[in-house]
Amino acid sequence: MDKKIIIAIDGFSSTGKSTFAKLIAKGLNYIYLDSGAMYRALTYYAMSAGFIGGKGEIKKEELQSSIEVGKLNIWFDLNDKGESQTIMNGVSVEQMIRKSKVSSLVSKIAELDFVRNFVDKKLRAIGENKGVVIDGRDIGTAVFPNAEIKIFMTATEEVRARRRYEELRSKGENDSYESVLEGIRKRDEIDQNREIHPLKKADDALELDNSSMTITEEIEWLNAILKPNFNLEIKF
Ligand code: DC
């Protein structure tokens, strides 16, 4: 059997990382890990437990001790349609963590060192046997710096805002295109400038600008790298 590898996919928000990562995982029969979902679930947890005040201020000590005493367990499961679900303390939070309220607060939670340590530990534990596709912001630079394949995804702000806007509408959320674009700019700013593990292309990452690519073209692009180097082929 061919050796299993780690595929790390980083990049800006709404570049289609998770769509790409899920298809790769399915086509290789690998595990898909959504690191952003872990930060989102932690944010949802902090909101629900009252650790985020009305002005968005975070009660860091309370959140940290609550995590440290092991009150929080996050993992992934497949639903009956075979789709990845984020489970928190036994309950699916998949729908809740995608809401705009969570999106607007998550960068602040993801800046906290104890939060990043918690997520990194979980990801490394699941990924230690390889055969995983992980998407996020710091996977190739910090979480799995030895990943065999690192991809850094980009697309123009306008293309990303349009994708996000349409995704939200399909879920019945009515945010305006302008507010979605503004949200994307804000998140880019925080993600790129935070002190711990900022969003940054790893020196050895392959850049993929998919502003005008179809998902099929993206898979073909990756297959052209996987086949000769790892004898792997994504079937789709
Ligand atoms: O990919 P996403 O939009 O679901 O990620 C949600 C947030 O989590 C995003 O604002 C950045 C943060 N994040 C991070 O800091 N590091 C990661 N590896 C993944 C996500």
mmCIF file of C-alpha atoms and ligand atoms in Angstrom:
data_model
loop_
_atom_site.group_PDB
_atom_site.id
_atom_site.type_symbol
_atom_site.label_atom_id
_atom_site.label_comp_id
_atom_site.label_asym_id
_atom_site.label_seq_id
_atom_site.Cartn_x
_atom_site.Cartn_y
_atom_site.Cartn_z
ATOM 1 C CA MET A 1 0.000 0.000 0.000
ATOM 2 C CA ASP A 2 1.198 3.486 -0.743
ATOM 3 C CA LYS A 3 2.346 5.584 2.158
ATOM 4 C CA LYS A 4 -0.276 7.868 3.675
ATOM 5 C CA ILE A 5 0.482 11.569 3.725
ATOM 6 C CA ILE A 6 -0.742 14.787 5.340
ATOM 7 C CA ILE A 7 -2.234 17.422 3.065
ATOM 8 C CA ALA A 8 -2.343 20.872 4.701
ATOM 9 C CA ILE A 9 -4.562 23.499 3.103
ATOM 10 C CA ASP A 10 -4.249 27.059 4.356
ATOM 11 C CA GLY A 11 -5.454 30.340 3.014
ATOM 12 C CA PHE A 12 -7.799 33.284 3.297
ATOM 13 C CA SER A 13 -11.402 32.835 4.386
ATOM 14 C CA SER A 14 -13.964 31.895 1.715
ATOM 15 C CA THR A 15 -11.376 30.678 -0.758
ATOM 16 C CA GLY A 16 -13.158 27.331 -0.935
ATOM 17 C CA LYS A 17 -10.658 25.492 1.276
ATOM 18 C CA SER A 18 -13.220 23.224 2.894
ATOM 19 C CA THR A 19 -14.977 22.298 -0.370
ATOM 20 C CA PHE A 20 -11.604 21.406 -1.875
ATOM 21 C CA ALA A 21 -10.368 19.588 1.247
ATOM 22 C CA LYS A 22 -13.555 17.517 1.571
ATOM 23 C CA LEU A 23 -13.371 16.367 -2.051
ATOM 24 C CA ILE A 24 -9.719 15.438 -1.687
ATOM 25 C CA ALA A 25 -10.424 13.478 1.497
ATOM 26 C CA LYS A 26 -13.332 11.660 -0.099
ATOM 27 C CA GLY A 27 -11.370 10.882 -3.270
ATOM 28 C CA LEU A 28 -8.362 9.525 -1.363
ATOM 29 C CA ASN A 29 -10.386 7.915 1.412
ATOM 30 C CA TYR A 30 -8.636 10.153 3.939
ATOM 31 C CA ILE A 31 -9.985 11.866 7.076
ATOM 32 C CA TYR A 32 -11.061 15.479 6.674
ATOM 33 C CA LEU A 33 -10.222 17.831 9.552
ATOM 34 C CA ASP A 34 -11.777 21.298 9.632
ATOM 35 C CA SER A 35 -9.636 23.294 12.043
ATOM 36 C CA GLY A 36 -11.765 26.433 11.584
ATOM 37 C CA ALA A 37 -14.756 24.441 12.847
ATOM 38 C CA MET A 38 -12.852 23.816 16.077
ATOM 39 C CA TYR A 39 -12.289 27.555 16.574
ATOM 40 C CA ARG A 40 -15.935 28.161 15.675
ATOM 41 C CA ALA A 41 -17.142 25.508 18.142
ATOM 42 C CA LEU A 42 -14.996 27.056 20.881
ATOM 43 C CA THR A 43 -16.500 30.447 20.070
ATOM 44 C CA TYR A 44 -20.009 29.049 20.206
ATOM 45 C CA TYR A 45 -19.163 27.399 23.508
ATOM 46 C CA ALA A 46 -17.810 30.704 24.918
ATOM 47 C CA MET A 47 -20.965 32.521 23.765
ATOM 48 C CA SER A 48 -23.333 29.913 25.196
ATOM 49 C CA ALA A 49 -21.490 29.679 28.512
ATOM 50 C CA GLY A 50 -21.607 33.464 28.984
ATOM 51 C CA PHE A 51 -17.856 34.034 28.504
ATOM 52 C CA ILE A 52 -18.390 36.736 25.881
ATOM 53 C CA GLY A 53 -19.908 39.989 27.114
ATOM 54 C CA GLY A 54 -22.371 42.246 25.301
ATOM 55 C CA LYS A 55 -19.607 44.344 23.728
ATOM 56 C CA GLY A 56 -17.704 41.282 22.527
ATOM 57 C CA GLU A 57 -15.286 41.326 25.471
ATOM 58 C CA ILE A 58 -13.988 37.864 26.335
ATOM 59 C CA LYS A 59 -13.789 36.586 29.910
ATOM 60 C CA LYS A 60 -10.456 34.901 29.256
ATOM 61 C CA GLU A 61 -9.735 33.429 32.688
ATOM 62 C CA GLU A 62 -13.164 31.835 32.937
ATOM 63 C CA LEU A 63 -12.907 30.440 29.421
ATOM 64 C CA GLN A 64 -9.403 29.115 30.013
ATOM 65 C CA SER A 65 -10.230 27.372 33.273
ATOM 66 C CA SER A 66 -13.382 25.908 31.798
ATOM 67 C CA ILE A 67 -11.356 24.414 28.926
ATOM 68 C CA GLU A 68 -8.554 23.252 31.201
ATOM 69 C CA VAL A 69 -10.784 21.303 33.531
ATOM 70 C CA GLY A 70 -11.807 19.290 30.479
ATOM 71 C CA LYS A 71 -15.389 20.524 30.212
ATOM 72 C CA LEU A 72 -15.117 20.774 26.476
ATOM 73 C CA ASN A 73 -14.837 17.978 23.971
ATOM 74 C CA ILE A 74 -14.940 18.650 20.247
ATOM 75 C CA TRP A 75 -14.668 16.086 17.518
ATOM 76 C CA PHE A 76 -15.939 15.286 14.033
ATOM 77 C CA ASP A 77 -18.379 12.674 12.870
ATOM 78 C CA LEU A 78 -20.226 11.849 9.671
ATOM 79 C CA ASN A 79 -23.993 12.368 9.434
ATOM 80 C CA ASP A 80 -26.281 9.897 7.620
ATOM 81 C CA LYS A 81 -25.500 11.610 4.298
ATOM 82 C CA GLY A 82 -21.792 11.057 4.880
ATOM 83 C CA GLU A 83 -21.136 14.769 5.542
ATOM 84 C CA SER A 84 -18.679 15.942 8.184
ATOM 85 C CA GLN A 85 -20.352 17.224 11.378
ATOM 86 C CA THR A 86 -18.777 19.121 14.241
ATOM 87 C CA ILE A 87 -19.784 17.574 17.548
ATOM 88 C CA MET A 88 -19.400 19.399 20.857
ATOM 89 C CA ASN A 89 -19.928 17.462 24.069
ATOM 90 C CA GLY A 90 -22.022 14.914 22.202
ATOM 91 C CA VAL A 91 -24.274 17.347 20.320
ATOM 92 C CA SER A 92 -23.981 18.428 16.678
ATOM 93 C CA VAL A 93 -23.223 22.166 16.526
ATOM 94 C CA GLU A 94 -22.606 22.148 12.768
ATOM 95 C CA GLN A 95 -25.446 24.576 11.945
ATOM 96 C CA MET A 96 -24.870 26.932 14.878
ATOM 97 C CA ILE A 97 -21.153 27.427 14.300
ATOM 98 C CA ARG A 98 -21.734 28.686 10.726
ATOM 99 C CA LYS A 99 -23.951 31.607 11.836
ATOM 100 C CA SER A 100 -22.805 35.204 11.271
ATOM 101 C CA LYS A 101 -22.644 35.889 15.003
ATOM 102 C CA VAL A 102 -20.014 33.158 15.430
ATOM 103 C CA SER A 103 -18.150 34.332 12.291
ATOM 104 C CA SER A 104 -17.907 37.850 13.681
ATOM 105 C CA LEU A 105 -16.450 36.718 17.031
ATOM 106 C CA VAL A 106 -14.275 33.752 16.072
ATOM 107 C CA SER A 107 -11.102 35.655 15.155
ATOM 108 C CA LYS A 108 -10.936 37.105 18.677
ATOM 109 C CA ILE A 109 -11.204 33.646 20.213
ATOM 110 C CA ALA A 110 -8.662 32.211 17.758
ATOM 111 C CA GLU A 111 -6.121 34.830 18.928
ATOM 112 C CA LEU A 112 -5.902 33.348 22.428
ATOM 113 C CA ASP A 113 -2.827 31.208 23.088
ATOM 114 C CA PHE A 114 -4.616 28.639 25.289
ATOM 115 C CA VAL A 115 -7.294 28.235 22.606
ATOM 116 C CA ARG A 116 -4.675 27.611 19.912
ATOM 117 C CA ASN A 117 -2.869 25.092 22.121
ATOM 118 C CA PHE A 118 -6.120 23.234 22.733
ATOM 119 C CA VAL A 119 -6.933 23.033 19.007
ATOM 120 C CA ASP A 120 -3.350 22.182 17.932
ATOM 121 C CA LYS A 121 -3.197 19.291 20.398
ATOM 122 C CA LYS A 122 -6.466 17.830 19.132
ATOM 123 C CA LEU A 123 -5.451 18.145 15.476
ATOM 124 C CA ARG A 124 -2.040 16.555 16.056
ATOM 125 C CA ALA A 125 -3.594 13.666 17.960
ATOM 126 C CA ILE A 126 -6.000 12.905 15.110
ATOM 127 C CA GLY A 127 -3.373 13.468 12.401
ATOM 128 C CA GLU A 128 -0.562 11.435 13.916
ATOM 129 C CA ASN A 129 -1.335 8.395 11.765
ATOM 130 C CA LYS A 130 -1.460 10.549 8.602
ATOM 131 C CA GLY A 131 -4.055 9.983 5.894
ATOM 132 C CA VAL A 132 -5.611 13.373 6.688
ATOM 133 C CA VAL A 133 -6.554 16.515 4.806
ATOM 134 C CA ILE A 134 -6.678 19.527 7.122
ATOM 135 C CA ASP A 135 -7.759 23.035 6.289
ATOM 136 C CA GLY A 136 -7.076 26.183 8.262
ATOM 137 C CA ARG A 137 -4.747 29.151 8.528
ATOM 138 C CA ASP A 138 -1.601 27.813 10.200
ATOM 139 C CA ILE A 139 -1.606 24.113 9.379
ATOM 140 C CA GLY A 140 1.429 24.145 7.074
ATOM 141 C CA THR A 141 3.324 26.735 9.129
ATOM 142 C CA ALA A 142 2.634 25.623 12.706
ATOM 143 C CA VAL A 143 0.421 22.588 13.260
ATOM 144 C CA PHE A 144 1.946 20.190 10.717
ATOM 145 C CA PRO A 145 5.103 21.916 9.420
ATOM 146 C CA ASN A 146 6.264 18.548 8.031
ATOM 147 C CA ALA A 147 3.113 17.923 5.966
ATOM 148 C CA GLU A 148 4.049 16.278 2.666
ATOM 149 C CA ILE A 149 1.810 18.652 0.686
ATOM 150 C CA LYS A 150 1.064 22.238 1.629
ATOM 151 C CA ILE A 151 -1.345 24.344 -0.367
ATOM 152 C CA PHE A 152 -1.983 28.052 0.154
ATOM 153 C CA MET A 153 -5.302 29.155 -1.324
ATOM 154 C CA THR A 154 -6.131 32.672 -2.456
ATOM 155 C CA ALA A 155 -8.822 34.448 -4.500
ATOM 156 C CA THR A 156 -9.747 38.112 -4.881
ATOM 157 C CA GLU A 157 -11.727 39.761 -2.048
ATOM 158 C CA GLU A 158 -14.696 40.321 -4.352
ATOM 159 C CA VAL A 159 -14.848 36.699 -5.490
ATOM 160 C CA ARG A 160 -14.648 35.523 -1.887
ATOM 161 C CA ALA A 161 -17.330 37.964 -0.687
ATOM 162 C CA ARG A 162 -19.640 36.884 -3.508
ATOM 163 C CA ARG A 163 -19.189 33.187 -2.586
ATOM 164 C CA ARG A 164 -19.804 33.837 1.085
ATOM 165 C CA TYR A 165 -22.795 36.067 0.347
ATOM 166 C CA GLU A 166 -24.400 33.350 -1.781
ATOM 167 C CA GLU A 167 -23.659 30.673 0.794
ATOM 168 C CA LEU A 168 -25.336 32.757 3.531
ATOM 169 C CA ARG A 169 -28.376 33.460 1.360
ATOM 170 C CA SER A 170 -28.803 29.778 0.637
ATOM 171 C CA LYS A 171 -29.013 29.289 4.405
ATOM 172 C CA GLY A 172 -31.640 32.010 4.762
ATOM 173 C CA GLU A 173 -29.337 34.706 6.210
ATOM 174 C CA ASN A 174 -29.866 38.151 4.703
ATOM 175 C CA ASP A 175 -26.562 39.956 5.211
ATOM 176 C CA SER A 176 -25.838 42.506 2.468
ATOM 177 C CA TYR A 177 -22.970 41.926 0.018
ATOM 178 C CA GLU A 178 -21.229 45.038 1.421
ATOM 179 C CA SER A 179 -21.370 43.782 4.997
ATOM 180 C CA VAL A 180 -20.051 40.375 3.912
ATOM 181 C CA LEU A 181 -17.156 42.056 2.070
ATOM 182 C CA GLU A 182 -16.441 44.194 5.129
ATOM 183 C CA GLY A 183 -16.473 41.072 7.348
ATOM 184 C CA ILE A 184 -13.997 39.323 5.053
ATOM 185 C CA ARG A 185 -11.632 42.315 5.121
ATOM 186 C CA LYS A 186 -11.786 42.458 8.906
ATOM 187 C CA ARG A 187 -11.082 38.748 9.275
ATOM 188 C CA ASP A 188 -8.170 38.909 6.818
ATOM 189 C CA GLU A 189 -6.725 41.751 8.846
ATOM 190 C CA ILE A 190 -7.002 39.915 12.177
ATOM 191 C CA ASP A 191 -5.883 36.553 10.745
ATOM 192 C CA GLN A 192 -2.769 38.053 9.148
ATOM 193 C CA ASN A 193 -1.756 40.256 12.047
ATOM 194 C CA ARG A 194 -2.350 38.179 15.148
ATOM 195 C CA GLU A 195 0.719 37.487 17.245
ATOM 196 C CA ILE A 196 0.441 33.720 17.459
ATOM 197 C CA HIS A 197 0.446 31.738 14.243
ATOM 198 C CA PRO A 198 -0.744 34.428 11.843
ATOM 199 C CA LEU A 199 -2.063 33.459 8.420
ATOM 200 C CA LYS A 200 1.014 33.285 6.212
ATOM 201 C CA LYS A 201 2.066 31.180 3.253
ATOM 202 C CA ALA A 202 4.644 28.568 4.288
ATOM 203 C CA ASP A 203 7.844 28.889 2.226
ATOM 204 C CA ASP A 204 7.295 25.437 0.770
ATOM 205 C CA ALA A 205 3.538 25.793 0.132
ATOM 206 C CA LEU A 206 2.122 25.667 -3.389
ATOM 207 C CA GLU A 207 -0.036 28.701 -4.098
ATOM 208 C CA LEU A 208 -3.449 28.129 -5.664
ATOM 209 C CA ASP A 209 -5.396 31.196 -6.810
ATOM 210 C CA ASN A 210 -8.838 29.861 -7.672
ATOM 211 C CA SER A 211 -10.540 33.194 -8.510
ATOM 212 C CA SER A 212 -11.468 31.829 -11.906
ATOM 213 C CA MET A 213 -11.042 28.085 -11.515
ATOM 214 C CA THR A 214 -13.691 25.396 -11.232
ATOM 215 C CA ILE A 215 -13.419 22.759 -8.522
ATOM 216 C CA THR A 216 -12.716 20.152 -11.219
ATOM 217 C CA GLU A 217 -9.745 22.206 -12.389
ATOM 218 C CA GLU A 218 -8.503 22.445 -8.814
ATOM 219 C CA ILE A 219 -8.615 18.660 -8.409
ATOM 220 C CA GLU A 220 -6.857 18.160 -11.737
ATOM 221 C CA TRP A 221 -4.187 20.630 -10.641
ATOM 222 C CA LEU A 222 -3.575 18.636 -7.463
ATOM 223 C CA ASN A 223 -3.697 15.243 -9.186
ATOM 224 C CA ALA A 224 -0.913 16.435 -11.474
ATOM 225 C CA ILE A 225 1.224 16.824 -8.322
ATOM 226 C CA LEU A 226 0.029 13.783 -6.384
ATOM 227 C CA LYS A 227 0.363 11.186 -9.131
ATOM 228 C CA PRO A 228 4.056 11.532 -9.982
ATOM 229 C CA ASN A 229 5.220 12.345 -6.450
ATOM 230 C CA PHE A 230 3.098 10.095 -4.230
ATOM 231 C CA ASN A 231 1.415 7.644 -6.585
ATOM 232 C CA LEU A 232 -1.936 8.965 -5.325
ATOM 233 C CA GLU A 233 -4.962 9.955 -7.356
ATOM 234 C CA ILE A 234 -8.084 11.745 -6.200
ATOM 235 C CA LYS A 235 -11.073 9.965 -7.713
ATOM 236 C CA PHE A 236 -14.072 12.217 -8.184
HETATM 237 O O1 DC B 1 -12.072 28.615 8.073
HETATM 238 P P1 DC B 1 -13.099 29.289 8.949
HETATM 239 O O2 DC B 1 -13.651 30.566 8.374
HETATM 240 O O3 DC B 1 -14.174 28.365 9.395
HETATM 241 O O4 DC B 1 -12.273 29.718 10.258
HETATM 242 C C1 DC B 1 -12.886 30.378 11.313
HETATM 243 C C2 DC B 1 -11.884 31.279 12.029
HETATM 244 O O5 DC B 1 -10.934 30.499 12.726
HETATM 245 C C3 DC B 1 -11.122 32.247 11.147
HETATM 246 O O6 DC B 1 -11.477 33.579 11.448
HETATM 247 C C4 DC B 1 -9.693 32.060 11.483
HETATM 248 C C5 DC B 1 -9.637 31.032 12.557
HETATM 249 N N1 DC B 1 -8.721 29.932 12.233
HETATM 250 C C6 DC B 1 -7.438 30.024 12.697
HETATM 251 O O7 DC B 1 -7.069 31.017 13.310
HETATM 252 N N2 DC B 1 -6.559 29.004 12.468
HETATM 253 C C7 DC B 1 -6.950 27.925 11.790
HETATM 254 N N3 DC B 1 -6.077 26.921 11.598
HETATM 255 C C8 DC B 1 -8.273 27.825 11.289
HETATM 256 C C9 DC B 1 -9.132 28.863 11.514
#
